[in-house]
GROMACS .gro file of C-alpha atoms in nm:
model
  315
    1MET     CA    1   0.000   0.000   0.000
    2LEU     CA    2   0.280   0.243   0.093
    3ILE     CA    3   0.455   0.178  -0.239
    4ARG     CA    4   0.134   0.248  -0.435
    5ARG     CA    5   0.079   0.575  -0.247
    6THR     CA    6   0.439   0.682  -0.313
    7LEU     CA    7   0.401   0.609  -0.683
    8ARG     CA    8   0.078   0.810  -0.688
    9MET     CA    9   0.257   1.106  -0.533
   10ILE     CA   10   0.544   1.089  -0.781
   11THR     CA   11   0.300   1.067  -1.073
   12ALA     CA   12   0.099   1.366  -0.951
   13LEU     CA   13   0.411   1.579  -0.910
   14THR     CA   14   0.599   1.497  -1.230
   15ALA     CA   15   0.359   1.376  -1.501
   16THR     CA   16   0.363   1.544  -1.840
   17CYS     CA   17   0.160   1.483  -2.152
   18THR     CA   18   0.186   1.548  -2.525
   19VAL     CA   19  -0.113   1.533  -2.758
   20ALA     CA   20  -0.118   1.515  -3.137
   21LEU     CA   21  -0.454   1.633  -3.267
   22ALA     CA   22  -0.562   1.576  -3.625
   23GLY     CA   23  -0.874   1.703  -3.791
   24ALA     CA   24  -1.059   1.990  -3.946
   25LEU     CA   25  -1.213   2.124  -3.628
   26ALA     CA   26  -1.413   2.413  -3.766
   27GLY     CA   27  -1.747   2.491  -3.606
   28GLY     CA   28  -1.657   2.415  -3.245
   29VAL     CA   29  -1.549   2.618  -2.946
   30GLY     CA   30  -1.211   2.698  -3.094
   31THR     CA   31  -0.933   2.578  -3.324
   32ALA     CA   32  -0.584   2.483  -3.210
   33GLN     CA   33  -0.269   2.577  -3.396
   34ALA     CA   34  -0.178   2.340  -3.680
   35ASP     CA   35   0.199   2.343  -3.637
   36ALA     CA   36   0.313   2.022  -3.469
   37SER     CA   37   0.660   2.168  -3.422
   38GLN     CA   38   0.519   2.403  -3.159
   39ALA     CA   39   0.420   2.112  -2.933
   40SER     CA   40   0.601   2.092  -2.601
   41SER     CA   41   0.567   1.894  -2.280
   42ARG     CA   42   0.398   2.055  -1.981
   43LYS     CA   43   0.297   1.946  -1.637
   44GLN     CA   44  -0.033   1.758  -1.657
   45LEU     CA   45  -0.339   1.872  -1.469
   46LEU     CA   46  -0.577   1.621  -1.630
   47PHE     CA   47  -0.545   1.246  -1.688
   48PHE     CA   48  -0.757   0.985  -1.864
   49ASN     CA   49  -1.009   0.862  -1.607
   50HIS     CA   50  -1.272   0.671  -1.800
   51ALA     CA   51  -1.481   0.665  -2.113
   52TYR     CA   52  -1.833   0.545  -2.177
   53SER     CA   53  -2.023   0.444  -2.487
   54VAL     CA   54  -2.368   0.323  -2.580
   55VAL     CA   55  -2.348  -0.008  -2.767
   56ASP     CA   56  -2.622  -0.212  -2.933
   57ARG     CA   57  -2.859  -0.406  -2.709
   58GLU     CA   58  -2.720  -0.746  -2.815
   59THR     CA   59  -2.369  -0.647  -2.710
   60ALA     CA   60  -2.481  -0.478  -2.389
   61ASP     CA   61  -2.671  -0.791  -2.281
   62ALA     CA   62  -2.379  -1.016  -2.377
   63VAL     CA   63  -2.138  -0.800  -2.175
   64GLU     CA   64  -2.371  -0.801  -1.875
   65ASN     CA   65  -2.402  -1.181  -1.877
   66SER     CA   66  -2.047  -1.271  -1.976
   67ALA     CA   67  -1.885  -1.519  -1.739
   68TYR     CA   68  -1.550  -1.457  -1.907
   69LEU     CA   69  -1.550  -1.084  -1.833
   70ARG     CA   70  -1.605  -1.158  -1.465
   71GLU     CA   71  -1.285  -1.363  -1.469
   72PHE     CA   72  -1.090  -1.124  -1.692
   73ALA     CA   73  -1.155  -0.797  -1.509
   74ASN     CA   74  -1.289  -0.638  -1.195
   75PHE     CA   75  -1.632  -0.638  -1.356
   76GLU     CA   76  -1.948  -0.489  -1.215
   77VAL     CA   77  -2.305  -0.426  -1.329
   78ARG     CA   78  -2.427  -0.139  -1.114
   79THR     CA   79  -2.723   0.094  -1.091
   80THR     CA   80  -2.613   0.437  -0.972
   81THR     CA   81  -2.811   0.739  -0.854
   82GLY     CA   82  -2.656   1.081  -0.885
   83GLY     CA   83  -2.768   1.434  -0.959
   84GLY     CA   84  -3.132   1.328  -0.967
   85LEU     CA   85  -3.072   1.061  -1.235
   86THR     CA   86  -3.038   0.685  -1.216
   87TRP     CA   87  -2.841   0.477  -1.465
   88LYS     CA   88  -2.735   0.116  -1.512
   89GLY     CA   89  -2.380   0.064  -1.630
   90ARG     CA   90  -2.146  -0.226  -1.704
   91TYR     CA   91  -1.799  -0.151  -1.570
   92LEU     CA   92  -1.454  -0.296  -1.631
   93LYS     CA   93  -1.227  -0.138  -1.370
   94GLY     CA   94  -0.849  -0.133  -1.359
   95ARG     CA   95  -0.593   0.021  -1.127
   96GLU     CA   96  -0.648   0.382  -1.241
   97THR     CA   97  -0.882   0.368  -1.540
   98TYR     CA   98  -1.210   0.207  -1.639
   99ILE     CA   99  -1.464   0.169  -1.918
  100GLU     CA  100  -1.840   0.206  -1.880
  101LEU     CA  101  -2.084   0.051  -2.128
  102PHE     CA  102  -2.454   0.115  -2.176
  103GLY     CA  103  -2.713  -0.043  -2.400
  104GLU     CA  104  -2.944   0.150  -2.627
  105GLY     CA  105  -3.217   0.303  -2.413
  106ASP     CA  106  -3.029   0.276  -2.083
  107LEU     CA  107  -2.972   0.652  -2.055
  108PRO     CA  108  -3.213   0.946  -2.090
  109GLY     CA  109  -3.254   1.171  -2.392
  110GLN     CA  110  -3.007   1.166  -2.679
  111ASP     CA  111  -2.758   0.971  -2.465
  112ALA     CA  112  -2.982   0.666  -2.513
  113LEU     CA  113  -2.890   0.645  -2.883
  114PHE     CA  114  -2.640   0.398  -3.019
  115GLY     CA  115  -2.294   0.554  -3.059
  116SER     CA  116  -2.332   0.816  -2.787
  117ALA     CA  117  -2.009   0.836  -2.589
  118GLY     CA  118  -1.815   1.046  -2.341
  119LEU     CA  119  -1.467   1.100  -2.206
  120GLY     CA  120  -1.379   1.191  -1.847
  121VAL     CA  121  -1.036   1.334  -1.770
  122SER     CA  122  -0.963   1.403  -1.405
  123THR     CA  123  -0.719   1.570  -1.170
  124GLU     CA  124  -0.492   1.389  -0.926
  125ARG     CA  125  -0.463   1.674  -0.674
  126ALA     CA  126  -0.736   1.884  -0.510
  127GLY     CA  127  -0.743   2.235  -0.652
  128ASP     CA  128  -0.614   2.151  -1.000
  129LEU     CA  129  -0.960   2.176  -1.157
  130ALA     CA  130  -0.963   2.545  -1.064
  131LYS     CA  131  -0.635   2.581  -1.254
  132VAL     CA  132  -0.790   2.411  -1.556
  133THR     CA  133  -1.086   2.649  -1.539
  134ALA     CA  134  -0.850   2.948  -1.525
  135ASN     CA  135  -0.660   2.810  -1.824
  136LEU     CA  136  -0.983   2.774  -2.020
  137LYS     CA  137  -1.067   3.137  -1.957
  138ALA     CA  138  -0.717   3.236  -2.068
  139LEU     CA  139  -0.785   3.046  -2.391
  140GLY     CA  140  -1.095   3.256  -2.451
  141ILE     CA  141  -1.359   3.024  -2.303
  142SER     CA  142  -1.509   3.298  -2.087
  143GLU     CA  143  -1.787   3.091  -1.932
  144PRO     CA  144  -1.695   2.723  -1.894
  145ALA     CA  145  -1.997   2.506  -1.810
  146GLU     CA  146  -1.963   2.396  -1.447
  147TYR     CA  147  -2.161   2.122  -1.274
  148ARG     CA  148  -2.143   1.955  -0.933
  149GLN     CA  149  -2.235   1.587  -0.926
  150THR     CA  150  -2.367   1.415  -0.614
  151ARG     CA  151  -2.409   1.048  -0.534
  152ASP     CA  152  -2.676   0.866  -0.338
  153PHE     CA  153  -2.566   0.528  -0.200
  154GLY     CA  154  -2.925   0.417  -0.164
  155ASP     CA  155  -2.994   0.559   0.180
  156GLY     CA  156  -3.139   0.886   0.053
  157VAL     CA  157  -2.843   1.091   0.181
  158PRO     CA  158  -2.655   1.231  -0.121
  159ILE     CA  159  -2.296   1.351  -0.082
  160PRO     CA  160  -2.075   1.561  -0.312
  161TRP     CA  161  -1.906   1.325  -0.561
  162PHE     CA  162  -1.712   1.540  -0.808
  163ASP     CA  163  -1.709   1.877  -0.983
  164THR     CA  164  -1.702   1.897  -1.362
  165ILE     CA  165  -1.629   2.157  -1.625
  166ARG     CA  166  -1.695   2.156  -1.998
  167THR     CA  167  -1.591   2.397  -2.267
  168THR     CA  168  -1.950   2.471  -2.362
  169SER     CA  169  -2.306   2.432  -2.242
  170VAL     CA  170  -2.421   2.389  -2.603
  171GLN     CA  171  -2.574   2.048  -2.672
  172TYR     CA  172  -2.325   1.800  -2.813
  173ASP     CA  173  -2.402   1.578  -3.111
  174ALA     CA  174  -2.285   1.241  -2.975
  175PHE     CA  175  -1.968   1.285  -2.768
  176ASP     CA  176  -1.946   1.455  -2.428
  177PRO     CA  177  -1.595   1.541  -2.298
  178TRP     CA  178  -1.552   1.679  -1.948
  179ALA     CA  179  -1.290   1.743  -1.679
  180MET     CA  180  -1.361   1.629  -1.325
  181GLU     CA  181  -1.222   1.642  -0.972
  182TYR     CA  182  -1.334   1.412  -0.691
  183PHE     CA  183  -1.430   1.574  -0.363
  184PRO     CA  184  -1.216   1.506  -0.053
  185GLU     CA  185  -1.549   1.468   0.130
  186TYR     CA  186  -1.634   1.174  -0.095
  187PHE     CA  187  -1.315   0.993   0.000
  188ALA     CA  188  -1.376   1.071   0.368
  189ASP     CA  189  -1.721   0.910   0.362
  190PRO     CA  190  -1.693   0.541   0.463
  191ARG     CA  191  -1.970   0.452   0.217
  192SER     CA  192  -1.730   0.528  -0.071
  193GLN     CA  193  -1.499   0.242   0.036
  194THR     CA  194  -1.196   0.424  -0.102
  195GLU     CA  195  -0.832   0.420   0.006
  196PRO     CA  196  -0.658   0.660   0.245
  197ALA     CA  197  -0.476   0.958   0.095
  198GLY     CA  198  -0.123   0.898  -0.028
  199TYR     CA  199  -0.027   1.266  -0.020
  200THR     CA  200  -0.175   1.606   0.062
  201GLY     CA  201  -0.471   1.676  -0.165
  202ASP     CA  202  -0.486   1.320  -0.302
  203VAL     CA  203  -0.800   1.287  -0.518
  204SER     CA  204  -0.638   1.041  -0.756
  205ARG     CA  205  -0.788   0.778  -0.982
  206GLU     CA  206  -0.596   0.500  -0.808
  207ARG     CA  207  -0.734   0.606  -0.472
  208TYR     CA  208  -1.088   0.613  -0.611
  209LEU     CA  209  -1.084   0.265  -0.769
  210PRO     CA  210  -1.068  -0.052  -0.558
  211ASP     CA  211  -0.769  -0.285  -0.563
  212ASP     CA  212  -0.977  -0.583  -0.678
  213TYR     CA  213  -0.812  -0.554  -1.022
  214GLN     CA  214  -0.521  -0.746  -0.868
  215ASP     CA  215  -0.735  -1.061  -0.860
  216HIS     CA  216  -0.798  -1.052  -1.237
  217LEU     CA  217  -0.604  -1.021  -1.561
  218MET     CA  218  -0.697  -0.664  -1.663
  219ARG     CA  219  -0.473  -0.394  -1.517
  220ASP     CA  220  -0.553  -0.071  -1.702
  221ILE     CA  221  -0.674   0.085  -2.026
  222THR     CA  222  -0.378   0.175  -2.246
  223TYR     CA  223  -0.559   0.276  -2.567
  224ILE     CA  224  -0.911   0.377  -2.661
  225ARG     CA  225  -1.056   0.469  -3.000
  226ILE     CA  226  -1.392   0.640  -3.043
  227GLY     CA  227  -1.571   0.784  -3.346
  228VAL     CA  228  -1.666   1.147  -3.274
  229PRO     CA  229  -1.870   1.404  -3.473
  230ALA     CA  230  -1.662   1.703  -3.587
  231ARG     CA  231  -1.835   1.962  -3.367
  232ASP     CA  232  -1.784   1.750  -3.055
  233LEU     CA  233  -1.421   1.691  -3.145
  234ALA     CA  234  -1.368   2.064  -3.179
  235ASN     CA  235  -1.518   2.125  -2.837
  236THR     CA  236  -1.268   1.882  -2.687
  237VAL     CA  237  -0.960   2.082  -2.795
  238PRO     CA  238  -0.969   2.368  -2.541
  239LEU     CA  239  -1.032   2.124  -2.255
  240LEU     CA  240  -0.724   1.921  -2.347
  241ARG     CA  241  -0.511   2.232  -2.384
  242ALA     CA  242  -0.631   2.373  -2.052
  243GLY     CA  243  -0.538   2.046  -1.886
  244GLY     CA  244  -0.178   2.080  -1.998
  245PHE     CA  245  -0.195   1.885  -2.322
  246ASP     CA  246  -0.007   1.994  -2.633
  247VAL     CA  247  -0.243   2.002  -2.930
  248THR     CA  248  -0.165   1.978  -3.299
  249THR     CA  249  -0.419   1.996  -3.583
  250THR     CA  250  -0.380   1.847  -3.928
  251GLY     CA  251  -0.658   1.629  -4.067
  252GLY     CA  252  -0.863   1.321  -3.978
  253GLY     CA  253  -0.920   1.311  -3.601
  254ALA     CA  254  -0.722   1.322  -3.279
  255ILE     CA  255  -0.454   1.116  -3.110
  256ALA     CA  256  -0.376   1.204  -2.749
  257THR     CA  257  -0.106   1.037  -2.541
  258CYS     CA  258  -0.108   1.096  -2.168
  259GLY     CA  259  -0.050   0.915  -1.841
  260GLY     CA  260  -0.015   0.571  -1.998
  261THR     CA  261  -0.337   0.587  -2.205
  262THR     CA  262  -0.352   0.678  -2.574
  263ILE     CA  263  -0.682   0.834  -2.681
  264ARG     CA  264  -0.776   0.827  -3.049
  265LEU     CA  265  -1.078   1.028  -3.160
  266ASP     CA  266  -1.180   0.981  -3.524
  267SER     CA  267  -1.382   1.257  -3.690
  268VAL     CA  268  -1.691   1.081  -3.826
  269ALA     CA  269  -2.052   1.137  -3.923
  270ARG     CA  270  -2.304   1.091  -3.642
  271GLU     CA  271  -2.416   0.750  -3.770
  272GLN     CA  272  -2.057   0.621  -3.744
  273ALA     CA  273  -2.000   0.751  -3.391
  274GLY     CA  274  -1.920   0.534  -3.093
  275LEU     CA  275  -1.666   0.303  -2.937
  276LYS     CA  276  -1.435   0.119  -3.177
  277GLN     CA  277  -1.149  -0.028  -2.978
  278VAL     CA  278  -1.010  -0.061  -2.626
  279SER     CA  279  -0.663  -0.199  -2.548
  280MET     CA  280  -0.567  -0.303  -2.197
  281SER     CA  281  -0.253  -0.398  -2.008
  282LEU     CA  282  -0.258  -0.718  -1.803
  283ASN     CA  283  -0.130  -0.791  -1.455
  284ARG     CA  284   0.066  -1.083  -1.594
  285PRO     CA  285   0.154  -1.216  -1.940
  286VAL     CA  286  -0.038  -1.506  -2.091
  287ALA     CA  287   0.124  -1.758  -2.320
  288HIS     CA  288  -0.148  -1.796  -2.582
  289ARG     CA  289  -0.408  -1.581  -2.754
  290HIS     CA  290  -0.768  -1.626  -2.645
  291GLU     CA  291  -1.060  -1.476  -2.838
  292GLU     CA  292  -1.398  -1.424  -2.676
  293ARG     CA  293  -1.694  -1.317  -2.889
  294ILE     CA  294  -1.921  -1.090  -2.682
  295GLY     CA  295  -2.228  -0.978  -2.874
  296ARG     CA  296  -2.104  -0.777  -3.170
  297SER     CA  297  -1.756  -0.738  -3.027
  298THR     CA  298  -1.440  -0.948  -2.989
  299LEU     CA  299  -1.204  -0.949  -2.691
  300ALA     CA  300  -0.860  -1.088  -2.778
  301VAL     CA  301  -0.637  -1.161  -2.478
  302GLY     CA  302  -0.265  -1.228  -2.523
  303PRO     CA  303  -0.018  -1.345  -2.609
  304GLY     CA  304   0.186  -1.137  -2.368
  305ALA     CA  305   0.056  -0.880  -2.122
  306ARG     CA  306  -0.204  -0.706  -2.339
  307ALA     CA  307  -0.562  -0.744  -2.456
  308GLU     CA  308  -0.760  -0.578  -2.734
  309TRP     CA  309  -1.137  -0.537  -2.746
  310THR     CA  310  -1.282  -0.438  -3.083
  311PHE     CA  311  -1.641  -0.344  -3.160
  312ASP     CA  312  -1.810  -0.414  -3.494
  313ALA     CA  313  -1.885  -0.118  -3.717
  314PRO     CA  314  -2.248   0.002  -3.725
  315GLN     CA  315  -2.465  -0.186  -3.973
   0.00000   0.00000   0.00000
């Protein structure tokens, strides 16, 4: 435990991130400079936390009932109440990162549609979200959309869960990117079942997630690829830059490398939006490749200490 806390502290103090962004991002909240040579490393304020996507009902049901996934990962099907809403998600949780899957109709409004997705990037130290907000304003986003999420553990007593900011309050087409910071009060509540702090202001991803990943193969998400409408992709750029990412624009989408997770966002039409691929590191290498068909997706595990989960293209 002490070693993990020390590593968390070192990561929070020294991490940097470089992002290569590709795509014609006209029509969004702003456009980044196109010269890749201007990219430079900076201290990170934001890190990949999790992503979600709405998959077809066949795949969602297959994920929910998969015996293999329960062996492969710290897997959970959970109904959560927060901010006055209730949702049912299917979660694969690693050491610091996780993926959240919904079926068509599981969420309210436009989020219920196939291909809807979102990306959460979070701080590791209390107070860094305020720095991100200040950076957004310096980039010309004068009124970032702020929201405070609460959580109800089922006893009717909600507690602060995390604060979020977005670059715009304008409705997104299919992809919702946000920055978040967990509340120290959430960690202090015994109902959260989280770890003790490893350093002053510790609101880290590793502290938030349980250590049950150690009992399974999956360790963390190392790569994720999502199809994203152009307007939503454009609205992601200022958030990444404000979080300390270096952004480059050329053409075709976005590739972001940070904190051990590579994020690829392809600029697509709305009907092609959604989750395409997730790659994961393993806690230990496996000698042979195993393929598991799960609905309209395929999880390939090994050989070695990696796994790749691909999702069929929309029909």
